[in-house]
Structures are given as C-alpha cells and as structure tokens.
mmCIF file of C-alpha atoms and ligand atoms in Angstrom:
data_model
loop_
_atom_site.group_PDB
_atom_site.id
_atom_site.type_symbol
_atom_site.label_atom_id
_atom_site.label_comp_id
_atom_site.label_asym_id
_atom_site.label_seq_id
_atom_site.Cartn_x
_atom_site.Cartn_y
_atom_site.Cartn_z
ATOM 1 C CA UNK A 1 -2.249 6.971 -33.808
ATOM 2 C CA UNK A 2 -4.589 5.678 -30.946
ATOM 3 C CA UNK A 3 -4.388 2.318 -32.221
ATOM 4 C CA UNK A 4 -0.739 2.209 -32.581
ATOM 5 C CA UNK A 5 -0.481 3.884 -28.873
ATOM 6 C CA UNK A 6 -2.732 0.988 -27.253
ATOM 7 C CA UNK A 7 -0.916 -1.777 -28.926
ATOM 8 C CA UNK A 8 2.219 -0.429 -28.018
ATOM 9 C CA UNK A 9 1.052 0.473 -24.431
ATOM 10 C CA UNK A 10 -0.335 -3.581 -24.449
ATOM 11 C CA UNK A 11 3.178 -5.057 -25.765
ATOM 12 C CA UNK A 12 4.154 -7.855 -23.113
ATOM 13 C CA UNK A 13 7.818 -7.992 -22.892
ATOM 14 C CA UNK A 14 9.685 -9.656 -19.955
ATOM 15 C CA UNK A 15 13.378 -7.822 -20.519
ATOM 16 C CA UNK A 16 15.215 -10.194 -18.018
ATOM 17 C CA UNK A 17 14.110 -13.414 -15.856
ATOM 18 C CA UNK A 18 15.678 -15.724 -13.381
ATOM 19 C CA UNK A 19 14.640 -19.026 -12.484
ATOM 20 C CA UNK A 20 17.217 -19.209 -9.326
ATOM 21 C CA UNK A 21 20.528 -20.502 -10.836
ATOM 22 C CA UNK A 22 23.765 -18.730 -10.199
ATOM 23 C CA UNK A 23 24.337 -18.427 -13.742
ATOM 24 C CA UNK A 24 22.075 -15.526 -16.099
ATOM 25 C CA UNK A 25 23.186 -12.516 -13.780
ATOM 26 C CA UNK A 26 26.023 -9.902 -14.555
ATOM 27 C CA UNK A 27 27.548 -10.252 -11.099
ATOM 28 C CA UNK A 28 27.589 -11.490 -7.514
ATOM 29 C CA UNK A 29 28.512 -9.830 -4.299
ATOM 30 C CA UNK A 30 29.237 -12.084 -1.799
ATOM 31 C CA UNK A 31 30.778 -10.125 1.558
ATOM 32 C CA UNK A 32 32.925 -11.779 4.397
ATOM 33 C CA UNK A 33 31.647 -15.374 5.037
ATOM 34 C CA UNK A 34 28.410 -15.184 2.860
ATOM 35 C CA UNK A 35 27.328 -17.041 0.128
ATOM 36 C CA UNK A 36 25.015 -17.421 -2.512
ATOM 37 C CA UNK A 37 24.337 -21.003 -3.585
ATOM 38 C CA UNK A 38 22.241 -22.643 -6.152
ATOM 39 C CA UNK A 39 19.877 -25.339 -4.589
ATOM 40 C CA UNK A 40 16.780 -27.954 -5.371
ATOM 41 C CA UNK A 41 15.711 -28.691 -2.093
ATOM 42 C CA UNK A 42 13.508 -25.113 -1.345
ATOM 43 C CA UNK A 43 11.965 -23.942 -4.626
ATOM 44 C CA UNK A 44 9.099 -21.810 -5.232
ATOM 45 C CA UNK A 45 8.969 -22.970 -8.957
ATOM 46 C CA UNK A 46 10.215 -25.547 -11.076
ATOM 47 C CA UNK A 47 14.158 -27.328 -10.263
ATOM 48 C CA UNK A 48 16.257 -24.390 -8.735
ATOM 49 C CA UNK A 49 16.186 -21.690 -6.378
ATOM 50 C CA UNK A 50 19.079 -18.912 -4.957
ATOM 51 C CA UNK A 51 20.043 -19.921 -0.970
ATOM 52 C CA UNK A 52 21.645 -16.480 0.311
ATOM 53 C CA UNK A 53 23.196 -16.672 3.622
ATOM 54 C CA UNK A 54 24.988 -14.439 5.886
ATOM 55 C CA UNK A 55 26.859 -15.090 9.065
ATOM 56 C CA UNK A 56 27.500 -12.444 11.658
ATOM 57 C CA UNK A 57 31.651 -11.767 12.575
ATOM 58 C CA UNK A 58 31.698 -9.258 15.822
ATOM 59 C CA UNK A 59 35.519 -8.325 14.784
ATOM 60 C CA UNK A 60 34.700 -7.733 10.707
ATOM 61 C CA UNK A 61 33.548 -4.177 10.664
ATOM 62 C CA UNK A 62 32.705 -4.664 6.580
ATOM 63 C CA UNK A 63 29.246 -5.017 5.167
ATOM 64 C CA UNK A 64 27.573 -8.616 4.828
ATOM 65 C CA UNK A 65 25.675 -8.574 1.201
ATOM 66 C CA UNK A 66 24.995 -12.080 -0.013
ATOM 67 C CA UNK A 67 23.058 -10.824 -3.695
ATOM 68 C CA UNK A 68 22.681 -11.339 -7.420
ATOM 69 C CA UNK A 69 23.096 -8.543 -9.654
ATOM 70 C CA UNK A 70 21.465 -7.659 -12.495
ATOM 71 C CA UNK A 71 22.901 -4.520 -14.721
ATOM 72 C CA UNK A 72 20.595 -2.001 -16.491
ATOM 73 C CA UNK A 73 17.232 -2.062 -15.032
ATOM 74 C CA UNK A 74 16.347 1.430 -15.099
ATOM 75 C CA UNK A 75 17.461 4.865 -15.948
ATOM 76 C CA UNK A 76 15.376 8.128 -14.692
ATOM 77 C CA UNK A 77 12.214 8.619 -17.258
ATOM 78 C CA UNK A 78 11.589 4.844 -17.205
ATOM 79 C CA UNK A 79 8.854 2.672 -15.887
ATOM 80 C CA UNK A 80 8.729 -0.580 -15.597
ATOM 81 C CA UNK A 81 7.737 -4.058 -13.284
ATOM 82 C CA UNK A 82 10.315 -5.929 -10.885
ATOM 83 C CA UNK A 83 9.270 -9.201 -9.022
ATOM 84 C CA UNK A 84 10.447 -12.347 -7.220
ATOM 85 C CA UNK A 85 9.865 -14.434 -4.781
ATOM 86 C CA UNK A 86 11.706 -14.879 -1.321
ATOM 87 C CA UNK A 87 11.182 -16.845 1.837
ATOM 88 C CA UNK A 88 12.824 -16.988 5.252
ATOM 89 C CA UNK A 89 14.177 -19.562 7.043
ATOM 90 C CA UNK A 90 11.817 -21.913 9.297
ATOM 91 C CA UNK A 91 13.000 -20.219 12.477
ATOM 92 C CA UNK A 92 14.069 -16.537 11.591
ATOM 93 C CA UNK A 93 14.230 -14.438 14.400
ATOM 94 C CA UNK A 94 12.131 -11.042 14.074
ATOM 95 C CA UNK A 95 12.934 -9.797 17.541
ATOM 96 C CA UNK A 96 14.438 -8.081 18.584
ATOM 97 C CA UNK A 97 13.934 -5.795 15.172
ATOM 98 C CA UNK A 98 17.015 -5.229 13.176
ATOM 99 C CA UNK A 99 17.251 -4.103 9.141
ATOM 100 C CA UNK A 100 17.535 -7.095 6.709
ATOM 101 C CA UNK A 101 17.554 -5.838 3.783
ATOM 102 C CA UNK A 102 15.791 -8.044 0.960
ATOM 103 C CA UNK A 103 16.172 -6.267 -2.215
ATOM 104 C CA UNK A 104 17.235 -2.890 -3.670
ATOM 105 C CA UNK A 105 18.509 -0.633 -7.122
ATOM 106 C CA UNK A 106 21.697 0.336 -6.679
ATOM 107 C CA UNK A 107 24.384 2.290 -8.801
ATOM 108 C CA UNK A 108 27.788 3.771 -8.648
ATOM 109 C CA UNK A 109 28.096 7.012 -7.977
ATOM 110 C CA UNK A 110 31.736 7.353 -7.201
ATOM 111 C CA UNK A 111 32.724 9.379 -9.900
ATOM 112 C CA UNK A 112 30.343 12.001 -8.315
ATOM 113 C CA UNK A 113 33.089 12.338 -5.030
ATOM 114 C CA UNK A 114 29.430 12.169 -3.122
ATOM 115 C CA UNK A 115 29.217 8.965 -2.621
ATOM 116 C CA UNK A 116 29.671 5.165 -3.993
ATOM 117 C CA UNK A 117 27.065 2.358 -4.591
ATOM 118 C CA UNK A 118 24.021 4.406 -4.199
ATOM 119 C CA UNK A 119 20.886 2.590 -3.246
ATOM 120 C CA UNK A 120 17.919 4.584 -4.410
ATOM 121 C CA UNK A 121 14.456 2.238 -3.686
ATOM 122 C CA UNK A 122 15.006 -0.971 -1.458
ATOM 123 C CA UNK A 123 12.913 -3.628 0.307
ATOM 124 C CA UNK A 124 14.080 -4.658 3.537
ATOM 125 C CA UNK A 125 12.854 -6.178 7.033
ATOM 126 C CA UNK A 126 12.003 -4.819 10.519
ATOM 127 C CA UNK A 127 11.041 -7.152 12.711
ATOM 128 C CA UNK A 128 8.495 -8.883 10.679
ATOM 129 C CA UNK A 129 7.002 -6.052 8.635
ATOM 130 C CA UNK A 130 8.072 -4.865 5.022
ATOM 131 C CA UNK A 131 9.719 -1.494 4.790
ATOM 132 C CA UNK A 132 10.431 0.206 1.423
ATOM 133 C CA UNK A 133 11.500 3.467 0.251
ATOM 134 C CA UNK A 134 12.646 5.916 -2.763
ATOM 135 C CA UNK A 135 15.791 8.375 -2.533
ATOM 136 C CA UNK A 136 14.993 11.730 -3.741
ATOM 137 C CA UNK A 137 16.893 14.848 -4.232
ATOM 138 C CA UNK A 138 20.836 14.496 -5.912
ATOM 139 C CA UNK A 139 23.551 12.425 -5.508
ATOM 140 C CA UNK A 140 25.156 15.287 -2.639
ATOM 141 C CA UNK A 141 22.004 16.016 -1.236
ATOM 142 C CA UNK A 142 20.105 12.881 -0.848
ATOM 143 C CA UNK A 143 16.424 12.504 0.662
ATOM 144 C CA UNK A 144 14.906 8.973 1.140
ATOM 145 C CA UNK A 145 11.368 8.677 1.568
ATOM 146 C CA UNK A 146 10.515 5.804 3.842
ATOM 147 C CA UNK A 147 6.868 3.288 3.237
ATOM 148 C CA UNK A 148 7.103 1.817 6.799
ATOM 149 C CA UNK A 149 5.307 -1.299 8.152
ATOM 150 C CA UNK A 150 3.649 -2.046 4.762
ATOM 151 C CA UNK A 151 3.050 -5.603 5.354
ATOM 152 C CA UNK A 152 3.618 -8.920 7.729
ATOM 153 C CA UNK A 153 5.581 -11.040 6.362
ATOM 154 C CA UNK A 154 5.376 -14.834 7.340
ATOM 155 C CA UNK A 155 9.089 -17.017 8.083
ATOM 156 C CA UNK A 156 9.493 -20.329 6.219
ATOM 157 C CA UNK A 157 7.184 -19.011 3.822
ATOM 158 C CA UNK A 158 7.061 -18.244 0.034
ATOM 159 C CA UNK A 159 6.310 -14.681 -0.481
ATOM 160 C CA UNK A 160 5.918 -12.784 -3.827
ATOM 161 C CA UNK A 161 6.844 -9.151 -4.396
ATOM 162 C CA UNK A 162 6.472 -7.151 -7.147
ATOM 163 C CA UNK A 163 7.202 -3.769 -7.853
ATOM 164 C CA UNK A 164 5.862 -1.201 -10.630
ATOM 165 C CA UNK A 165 7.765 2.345 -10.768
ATOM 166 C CA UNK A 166 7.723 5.635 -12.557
ATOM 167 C CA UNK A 167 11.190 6.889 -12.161
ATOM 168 C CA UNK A 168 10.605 10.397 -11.817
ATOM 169 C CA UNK A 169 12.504 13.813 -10.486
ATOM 170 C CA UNK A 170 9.517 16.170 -11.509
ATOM 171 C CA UNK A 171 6.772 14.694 -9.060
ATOM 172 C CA UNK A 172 5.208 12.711 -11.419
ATOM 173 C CA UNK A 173 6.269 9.582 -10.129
ATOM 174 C CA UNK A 174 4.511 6.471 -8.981
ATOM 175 C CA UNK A 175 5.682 3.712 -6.480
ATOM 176 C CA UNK A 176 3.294 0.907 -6.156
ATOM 177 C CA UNK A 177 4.171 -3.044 -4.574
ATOM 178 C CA UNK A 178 2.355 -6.258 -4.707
ATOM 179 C CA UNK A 179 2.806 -8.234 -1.819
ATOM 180 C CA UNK A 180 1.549 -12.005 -2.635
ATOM 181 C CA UNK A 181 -0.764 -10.594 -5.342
ATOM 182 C CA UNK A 182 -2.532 -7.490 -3.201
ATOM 183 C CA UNK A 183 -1.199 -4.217 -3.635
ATOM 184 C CA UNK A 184 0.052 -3.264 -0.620
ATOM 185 C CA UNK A 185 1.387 0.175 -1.181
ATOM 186 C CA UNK A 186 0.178 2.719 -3.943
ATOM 187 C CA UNK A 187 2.131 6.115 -3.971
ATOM 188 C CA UNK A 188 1.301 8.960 -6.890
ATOM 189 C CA UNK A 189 3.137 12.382 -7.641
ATOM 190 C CA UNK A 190 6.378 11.482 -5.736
ATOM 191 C CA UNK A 191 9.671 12.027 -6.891
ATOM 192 C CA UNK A 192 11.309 8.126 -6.894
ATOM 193 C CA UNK A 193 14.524 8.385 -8.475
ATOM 194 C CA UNK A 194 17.649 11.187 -7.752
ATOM 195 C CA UNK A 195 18.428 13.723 -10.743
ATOM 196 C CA UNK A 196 20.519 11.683 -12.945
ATOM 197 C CA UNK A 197 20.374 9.550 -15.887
ATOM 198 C CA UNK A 198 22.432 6.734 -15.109
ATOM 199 C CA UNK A 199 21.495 2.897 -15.249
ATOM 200 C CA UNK A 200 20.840 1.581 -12.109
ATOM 201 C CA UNK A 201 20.942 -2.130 -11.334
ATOM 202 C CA UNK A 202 18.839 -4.920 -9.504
ATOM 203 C CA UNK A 203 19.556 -6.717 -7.000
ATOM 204 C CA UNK A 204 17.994 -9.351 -5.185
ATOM 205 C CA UNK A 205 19.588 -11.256 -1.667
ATOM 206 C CA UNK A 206 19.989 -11.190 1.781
ATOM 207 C CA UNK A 207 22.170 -7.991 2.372
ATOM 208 C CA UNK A 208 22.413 -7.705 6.540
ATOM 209 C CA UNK A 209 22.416 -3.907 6.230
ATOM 210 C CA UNK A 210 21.533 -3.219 10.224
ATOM 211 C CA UNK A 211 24.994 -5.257 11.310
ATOM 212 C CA UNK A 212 27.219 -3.293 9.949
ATOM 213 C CA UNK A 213 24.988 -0.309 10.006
ATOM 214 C CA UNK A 214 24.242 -0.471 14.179
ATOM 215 C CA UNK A 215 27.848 -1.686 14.525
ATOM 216 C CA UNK A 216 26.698 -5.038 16.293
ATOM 217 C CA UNK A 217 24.203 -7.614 15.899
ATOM 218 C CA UNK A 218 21.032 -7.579 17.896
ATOM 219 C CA UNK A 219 19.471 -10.794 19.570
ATOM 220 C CA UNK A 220 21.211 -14.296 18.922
ATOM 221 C CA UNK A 221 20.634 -15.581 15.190
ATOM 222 C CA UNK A 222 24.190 -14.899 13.497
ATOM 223 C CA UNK A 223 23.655 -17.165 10.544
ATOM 224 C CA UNK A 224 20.783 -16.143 8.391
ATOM 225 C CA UNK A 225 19.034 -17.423 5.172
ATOM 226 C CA UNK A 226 16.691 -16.257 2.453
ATOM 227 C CA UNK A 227 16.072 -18.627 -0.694
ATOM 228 C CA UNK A 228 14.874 -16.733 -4.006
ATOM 229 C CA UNK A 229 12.753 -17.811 -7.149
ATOM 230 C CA UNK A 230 11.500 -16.496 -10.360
ATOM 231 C CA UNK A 231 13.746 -13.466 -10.202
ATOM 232 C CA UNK A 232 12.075 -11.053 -13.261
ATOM 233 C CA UNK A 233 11.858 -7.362 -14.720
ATOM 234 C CA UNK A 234 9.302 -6.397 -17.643
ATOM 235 C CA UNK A 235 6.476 -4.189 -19.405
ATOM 236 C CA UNK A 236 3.521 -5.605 -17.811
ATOM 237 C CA UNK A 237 2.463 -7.020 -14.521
ATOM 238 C CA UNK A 238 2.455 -10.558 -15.974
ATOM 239 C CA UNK A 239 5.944 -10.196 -16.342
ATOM 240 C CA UNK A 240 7.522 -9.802 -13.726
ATOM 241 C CA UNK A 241 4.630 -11.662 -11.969
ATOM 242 C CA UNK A 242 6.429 -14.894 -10.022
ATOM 243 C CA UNK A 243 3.558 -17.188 -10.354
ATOM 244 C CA UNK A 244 2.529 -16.084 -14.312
ATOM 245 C CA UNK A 245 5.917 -17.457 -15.811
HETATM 246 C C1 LIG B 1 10.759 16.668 -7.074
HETATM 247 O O1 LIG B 1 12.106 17.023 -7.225
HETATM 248 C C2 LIG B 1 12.270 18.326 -7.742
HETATM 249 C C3 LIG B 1 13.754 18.513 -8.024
HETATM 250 O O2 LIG B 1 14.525 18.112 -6.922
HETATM 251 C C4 LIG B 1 11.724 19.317 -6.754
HETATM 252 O O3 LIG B 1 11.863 20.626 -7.259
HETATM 253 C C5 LIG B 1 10.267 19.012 -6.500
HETATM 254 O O4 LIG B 1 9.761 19.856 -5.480
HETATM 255 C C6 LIG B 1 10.044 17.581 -6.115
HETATM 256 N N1 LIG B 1 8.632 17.282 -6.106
HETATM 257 C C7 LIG B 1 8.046 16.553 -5.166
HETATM 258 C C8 LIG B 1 6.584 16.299 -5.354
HETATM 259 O O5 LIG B 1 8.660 16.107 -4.204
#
C-alpha cells in the first residue's frame, strides 16, 4: 500500500505540451484585428514561439483576445501543474496601469443562464506587477479572490510561470505560482474552483481585458505583443517546468 501510494504519488507525466507552433491546440480565439502567429525570430526554446498581438479600435466595443486554447485541463477535485513562458515587447508601456491579461482557465457556462465563458483563476498585468486570482462561490453567485502585486515583471524579457493548484470547493484548496523558478505566491485552505464539475480549459495569450472592460484604452500603445514558449500542463513540477523540457 505505502509503496504503491509513493510510486504513484512520484509518476512524472506531462499530459499536454507546446513548443509555440499554431498547430497541437484544440482552438484559437483571435478577436477584431488580433492575431496569433507562429514565429522563429523571439524564442525562449528551441525553433518556434507564439507572437500574440492586439491592436486597440476606439469604435469596436467587442473584446480583444489573441490566445491558444487548450481543452480539458481540469475539473473540480483535480490537481495538477501549468507553465509557460511569456515575454513583452522591448518597449511595453506599464503606465499608465491598465489589465492585460496573460493567461487564464476558462469554461462555458452558458447553459447555466448565469453566465458564458467563465474565467475562474487568471494571470494578468497591472502596470508592471503580476496579479492572479481564483473565483469562488457558484456559477450565479460568483466570488473572485484577488493575489495582487505578486511580482515585477521585466518588458522584452523571458519570464517563466508556473502554476500548481488544488481545485477545491471545501477549503482545502491550494494556489501556489512560480515566477522564474521562486515561488512567488503560496495560498493553503482556499476554495479555488466554483461548485461544479465541468472541464475547464487553458489558455495562454495576450487577451486586452481592461479595453473593453474600462470602455477605452489608457495611455498611447494601441498595438501590443506578447511571444509564448514551452506552453505545458502535468503531474509534477518538472513538467510543466519551461526550462526542464
Ligand atoms: C468554500 O466554499 C464552501 C461552499 O461554497 C463554503 O461553504 C466554505 O465556507 C468555503 N470555504 C472557504 C475556506 O472559503
């Protein structure tokens, strides 16, 4: 019994990875004028990497995602390690601080008359620090718990991020993130996930949540870029480490 627990407890197994090509994923969601391209020139890690860019329209009043989607990444009761890499263009403007939001698990909900594509955790810019969160609660009575200002993060560079979560709704939940290989954020006994059993997906690009979301867009940088490498989910750390595969 103890020896069959450790060993399965031990098992490495990297359940999805991405090396930056458009091709591997179950969808894309380019909005408006955005796109999501496949390039060799700005790689974290061997040939390819994923350029996401987004370009600000004052008279489209839609959303501007620019991501890759991967299907099936978590359901409540599961736990399990997310990573990639991103980095900014050269010049990205921080200030003034508007919501660019990097990364997030998302499902439909729109069966529940509630709501639509649900984001429960994301990753996202403000100004130059790294926000995250986790929605709580159900699907008509959300509750997001925000992790504010958890780290700097540097334009022009590559930066890795890596996730491990217990999805919980009985406050046993855990929500840690490694930010270039430090943990940056280590949360225990949280709820982390809403009460319900459905799949969620990954996704990973530049969605420019805070345009649409503050109805204009603040200071003068309209056309915006992140690149993304080594795009992973797994068992272990090593996994869905970027630099360990
Ligand atoms: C977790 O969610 C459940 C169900 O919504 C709630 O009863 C409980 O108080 C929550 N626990 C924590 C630690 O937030």
């Amino acid at each position: 019994m103890g020896v069959l627990a450790l060993s399965l407890c031990a098992q490495a197994t990297q359940t999805f990875s991405n090396t930056g090509t458009t091709s591997g994923w179950d969808s894309t969601n380019k909005e408006h004028d955005g796109t999501v391209q496949q390039v060799t020139n700005v790689v974290y890690k061997g040939t390819t990497a994923l350029k996401m860019t987004q370009i600000y329209d004052s008279s489209y009043t839609g959303r501007y995602h620019s991501e890759v989607v991967k299907n099936n990444v978590y359901k409540r009761g599961d736990t399990g390690f997310y990573g990639f890499t991103f980095r900014l263009q050269d010049d990205w403007q921080f200030s003034p601080a508007q919501s660019y939001n990097i990364a997030q698990f998302i499902a439909d909900f729109s069966d529940t008359g509630c709501d639509d594509y649900m984001p429960s955790s994301m990753v996202w810019l403000v100004g130059n620090q790294l926000y995250s969160r986790v929605k709580q609660g159900t699907i008509c009575a959300q509750k997001i718990q925000t992790f504010p200002n958890i780290v700097t993060v540097s334009p022009g560079a590559w930066h890795r991020v890596e996730i491990q979560a217990s999805w919980k709704t009985d406050g046993t939940g855990f929500y840690k993130i490694w930010f270039d290989g430090t943990k940056v954020l280590e949360e225990y006994n949280i709820n982390t996930t809403i009460e319900d059993d459905r799949e969620f997906q990954f996704r990973v690009g530049l969605y420019a949540n805070g345009w649409h979301d503050d109805d204009q867009m603040k200071g003068t940088q309209g056309t915006r870029q992140v690149w993304y490498d080594q795009i992973a989910t797994g068992t272990t750390f090593a996994d869905a480490d970027p630099s360990q595969w």
